[in-house]
Amino acid sequence: MRIRKIRIRKQYRLKVRIILGLLLFLAIILLPHSNRALMASYFSNRCRENQQIFSRKINDRLVDYSDRAKSKGIEICNNESDLVKRLSTGKLVRVKSNRLYEIEELSHSYPLLTRESRKLLREIGRRYRKRMNAEGLKGSKFIITSMTRTTEKIKKLGKSNINASENSPHLYGNAFDISYARFRIRKHKVNECDKWFMKEALAEVIWQLREEEKCWATYERSQGCFHVVSR
């Protein structure tokens, strides 16, 4: 009799689990997309415990490389008219969104870089995409938040951004900022662990190129971006 009761209890628990599982499945299917993503994130256990933290290693200081960055860049542009002249002579080239990265709408800079800087940006994009594809995060792209600035833009930016500098490498056409807080990805259910992994994977790529002496880079915590300057 006792054995029979134990069996009944086990069967009951199994039925409860099956019913709860079905209810959860139906909830995920029927809820709006935003809520489905939130629920998937809550129940996800896909944290990447073995991923090294590279963002803290990206710590170049402007005072240590500003002179060399200036010598490799363009002459400072006062306004948009000056930028057009640099563009017409080939000292600057246009940068467009593509399958490797996306350029957000820029309000304090222009989608222009020196040829070598654009080459560096593409290399970061290629390495990052390769890493993401290998990790099952296909379609992931990082976002460019700033590129070449004029003195006119620097003055306006200085009113709202304490990091804006009159000696900024952004003035020389060889600097760009990459957001580590936002990414574009085809994967619908992106959880916090995925976001953290994408950030550190991007940091690793930048750090590798820094070690190869292809760039200088800084982890801008307050601005939510990696500041990269081609060498």
Coordinates of C-alpha atoms in Angstrom, one line a residue:
M1 CA 0.0 0.0 0.0
R2 CA 2.8 2.4 0.9
I3 CA 4.6 1.6 -2.4
R4 CA 1.4 2.4 -4.3
K5 CA 1.1 5.8 -2.6
I6 CA 4.7 6.7 -3.5
R7 CA 4.0 5.8 -7.1
I8 CA 0.9 7.9 -7.1
R9 CA 2.9 10.9 -5.7
K10 CA 5.6 10.5 -8.4
Q11 CA 3.0 10.3 -11.1
Y12 CA 1.3 13.4 -9.7
R13 CA 4.5 15.4 -9.6
L14 CA 5.3 14.4 -13.1
K15 CA 1.9 15.5 -14.4
V16 CA 2.4 18.9 -12.6
R17 CA 5.8 19.4 -14.2
I18 CA 4.4 18.6 -17.6
I19 CA 1.5 21.0 -17.1
L20 CA 3.8 23.8 -15.9
G21 CA 6.1 23.2 -18.9
L22 CA 3.2 23.4 -21.3
L23 CA 1.9 26.6 -19.7
L24 CA 5.4 28.1 -19.9
F25 CA 5.7 27.1 -23.5
L26 CA 2.3 28.6 -24.4
A27 CA 3.1 31.8 -22.5
I28 CA 6.3 32.3 -24.5
I29 CA 4.5 31.7 -27.7
L30 CA 1.5 33.9 -27.0
L31 CA 3.2 36.8 -25.2
P32 CA 4.3 39.9 -27.2
H33 CA 7.9 39.7 -28.6
S34 CA 9.3 42.1 -26.0
N35 CA 7.9 40.0 -23.1
R36 CA 9.0 36.7 -24.7
A37 CA 12.6 38.1 -24.9
L38 CA 12.4 39.1 -21.2
M39 CA 11.1 35.7 -20.1
A40 CA 13.7 33.9 -22.2
S41 CA 16.4 36.1 -20.7
Y42 CA 15.1 35.3 -17.2
F43 CA 15.1 31.5 -17.7
S44 CA 18.4 31.4 -19.7
N45 CA 21.5 29.9 -18.1
R46 CA 23.8 30.6 -21.0
C47 CA 26.4 32.7 -19.0
R48 CA 29.9 32.4 -20.4
E49 CA 32.0 31.9 -17.2
N50 CA 35.2 31.2 -19.1
Q51 CA 35.2 34.4 -21.1
Q52 CA 38.2 36.6 -20.1
I53 CA 37.7 40.3 -19.3
F54 CA 39.7 42.3 -21.9
S55 CA 37.9 45.7 -21.5
R56 CA 40.0 46.6 -18.4
K57 CA 43.2 46.0 -20.5
I58 CA 42.3 48.8 -22.9
N59 CA 43.7 51.7 -21.0
D60 CA 45.8 53.9 -23.3
R61 CA 46.0 57.6 -22.2
L62 CA 45.7 60.5 -24.6
V63 CA 48.8 62.2 -23.2
D64 CA 50.9 59.2 -24.1
Y65 CA 50.0 59.1 -27.8
S66 CA 48.4 62.4 -28.8
D67 CA 51.5 63.8 -30.6
R68 CA 51.9 60.6 -32.7
A69 CA 48.2 60.4 -33.5
K70 CA 48.3 64.0 -34.7
S71 CA 51.3 63.4 -37.0
K72 CA 49.5 60.5 -38.7
G73 CA 46.2 62.3 -39.2
I74 CA 44.8 65.2 -41.2
E75 CA 45.1 68.9 -40.6
I76 CA 42.4 70.1 -38.2
C77 CA 39.1 71.1 -39.9
N78 CA 37.3 74.1 -38.5
N79 CA 34.0 73.3 -40.2
E80 CA 32.2 71.1 -42.7
S81 CA 33.6 73.0 -45.6
D82 CA 37.1 72.1 -44.6
L83 CA 36.0 68.4 -44.4
V84 CA 34.8 68.5 -48.0
K85 CA 38.2 69.7 -49.1
R86 CA 40.0 66.9 -47.3
L87 CA 37.5 64.5 -48.8
S88 CA 38.1 65.8 -52.4
T89 CA 41.8 65.4 -52.0
G90 CA 41.5 61.8 -50.7
K91 CA 42.9 62.6 -47.3
L92 CA 39.5 61.4 -45.9
V93 CA 37.2 58.7 -47.1
R94 CA 33.5 58.0 -46.4
V95 CA 32.5 55.2 -44.1
K96 CA 29.2 53.5 -44.5
S97 CA 27.2 50.8 -42.6
N98 CA 27.7 47.3 -43.9
R99 CA 27.5 43.7 -42.8
L100 CA 30.3 44.1 -40.3
Y101 CA 29.2 47.2 -38.4
E102 CA 26.5 49.9 -38.3
I103 CA 26.9 53.7 -38.1
E104 CA 24.3 55.4 -36.0
E105 CA 23.0 58.8 -36.9
L106 CA 25.9 61.1 -36.0
S107 CA 25.1 64.5 -34.4
H108 CA 28.6 65.6 -33.3
S109 CA 30.8 64.1 -35.9
Y110 CA 31.0 63.0 -39.5
P111 CA 31.1 59.5 -41.1
L112 CA 34.6 60.2 -42.4
L113 CA 38.0 58.6 -41.6
T114 CA 41.5 58.5 -43.0
R115 CA 42.0 55.5 -45.4
E116 CA 44.2 53.6 -42.8
S117 CA 41.6 54.2 -40.1
R118 CA 38.8 52.8 -42.2
K119 CA 41.0 49.8 -42.9
L120 CA 41.5 49.3 -39.2
L121 CA 37.7 49.6 -38.6
R122 CA 37.0 46.9 -41.2
E123 CA 39.6 44.6 -39.7
I124 CA 37.9 44.9 -36.3
G125 CA 34.6 44.2 -37.9
R126 CA 36.0 41.1 -39.7
R127 CA 37.5 39.6 -36.6
Y128 CA 34.5 40.3 -34.5
R129 CA 32.1 38.8 -37.0
K130 CA 34.3 35.6 -37.2
R131 CA 34.2 35.3 -33.4
M132 CA 30.4 35.8 -33.2
N133 CA 29.8 33.3 -36.0
A134 CA 31.9 30.7 -34.1
E135 CA 29.8 31.3 -31.0
G136 CA 26.4 30.9 -32.6
L137 CA 25.7 34.7 -32.5
K138 CA 25.6 35.1 -36.3
G139 CA 24.5 38.5 -37.6
S140 CA 25.9 40.4 -34.6
K141 CA 27.2 43.9 -35.6
F142 CA 28.7 46.6 -33.4
I143 CA 27.7 50.2 -33.6
I144 CA 29.9 53.2 -34.4
T145 CA 28.9 56.3 -32.3
S146 CA 31.5 58.8 -33.4
M147 CA 34.1 59.5 -36.0
T148 CA 35.8 62.7 -37.4
R149 CA 35.0 66.0 -35.7
T150 CA 35.6 69.6 -36.5
T151 CA 36.6 72.3 -34.0
E152 CA 33.1 73.6 -34.4
K153 CA 31.6 70.3 -33.3
I154 CA 34.1 69.9 -30.5
K155 CA 33.0 73.3 -29.0
K156 CA 29.3 72.2 -29.1
L157 CA 30.1 68.8 -27.7
G158 CA 32.2 70.2 -24.9
K159 CA 29.1 71.7 -23.3
S160 CA 27.6 68.2 -22.8
N161 CA 30.6 65.9 -22.7
I162 CA 33.4 66.5 -20.3
N163 CA 35.6 64.1 -22.3
A164 CA 35.5 66.3 -25.4
S165 CA 39.0 67.7 -25.9
E166 CA 40.5 70.4 -28.1
N167 CA 43.3 68.0 -28.7
S168 CA 41.0 65.0 -29.5
P169 CA 42.2 62.5 -32.1
H170 CA 38.7 62.8 -33.6
L171 CA 40.0 66.1 -35.0
Y172 CA 42.7 64.3 -37.1
G173 CA 40.4 61.8 -38.8
N174 CA 42.0 58.7 -37.3
A175 CA 39.7 58.0 -34.3
F176 CA 36.3 56.4 -33.9
D177 CA 34.1 55.2 -31.0
I178 CA 32.4 51.8 -30.8
S179 CA 29.5 51.3 -28.4
Y180 CA 29.9 48.3 -26.0
A181 CA 26.4 48.7 -24.6
R182 CA 24.4 48.3 -27.8
F183 CA 24.7 45.8 -30.7
R184 CA 22.6 44.8 -33.7
I185 CA 21.9 41.1 -34.0
R186 CA 19.4 38.8 -35.8
K187 CA 19.1 36.6 -32.7
H188 CA 15.8 37.3 -31.1
K189 CA 16.5 36.1 -27.6
V190 CA 19.5 38.1 -26.4
N191 CA 20.1 37.9 -22.7
E192 CA 22.4 39.8 -20.4
C193 CA 25.0 37.1 -20.6
D194 CA 25.1 37.4 -24.4
K195 CA 25.5 41.2 -24.2
W196 CA 28.3 40.8 -21.7
F197 CA 30.0 38.3 -24.0
M198 CA 29.7 40.5 -27.1
K199 CA 31.2 43.4 -25.2
E200 CA 34.2 41.4 -24.0
A201 CA 34.7 39.7 -27.4
L202 CA 34.8 43.1 -29.0
A203 CA 37.3 44.2 -26.4
E204 CA 39.4 41.2 -27.0
V205 CA 39.6 42.0 -30.8
I206 CA 40.6 45.6 -30.1
W207 CA 43.1 44.5 -27.5
Q208 CA 44.7 42.1 -30.0
L209 CA 45.1 44.8 -32.6
R210 CA 46.5 47.1 -29.9
E211 CA 49.1 44.4 -29.1
E212 CA 49.9 44.2 -32.8
E213 CA 50.6 47.9 -32.6
K214 CA 47.8 48.7 -35.1
C215 CA 46.0 51.1 -32.7
W216 CA 45.6 52.8 -29.4
A217 CA 42.5 52.3 -27.5
T218 CA 40.7 53.3 -24.3
Y219 CA 37.8 51.8 -22.4
E220 CA 35.5 54.9 -21.9
R221 CA 33.3 53.8 -19.0
S222 CA 31.3 57.0 -18.7
Q223 CA 30.6 57.2 -22.4
G224 CA 29.7 53.5 -22.9
C225 CA 32.2 53.0 -25.8
F226 CA 35.7 51.9 -26.8
H227 CA 37.7 54.8 -28.1
V228 CA 40.0 53.6 -30.9
V229 CA 42.8 55.5 -32.7
S230 CA 44.7 54.0 -35.7
R231 CA 48.5 54.0 -35.6

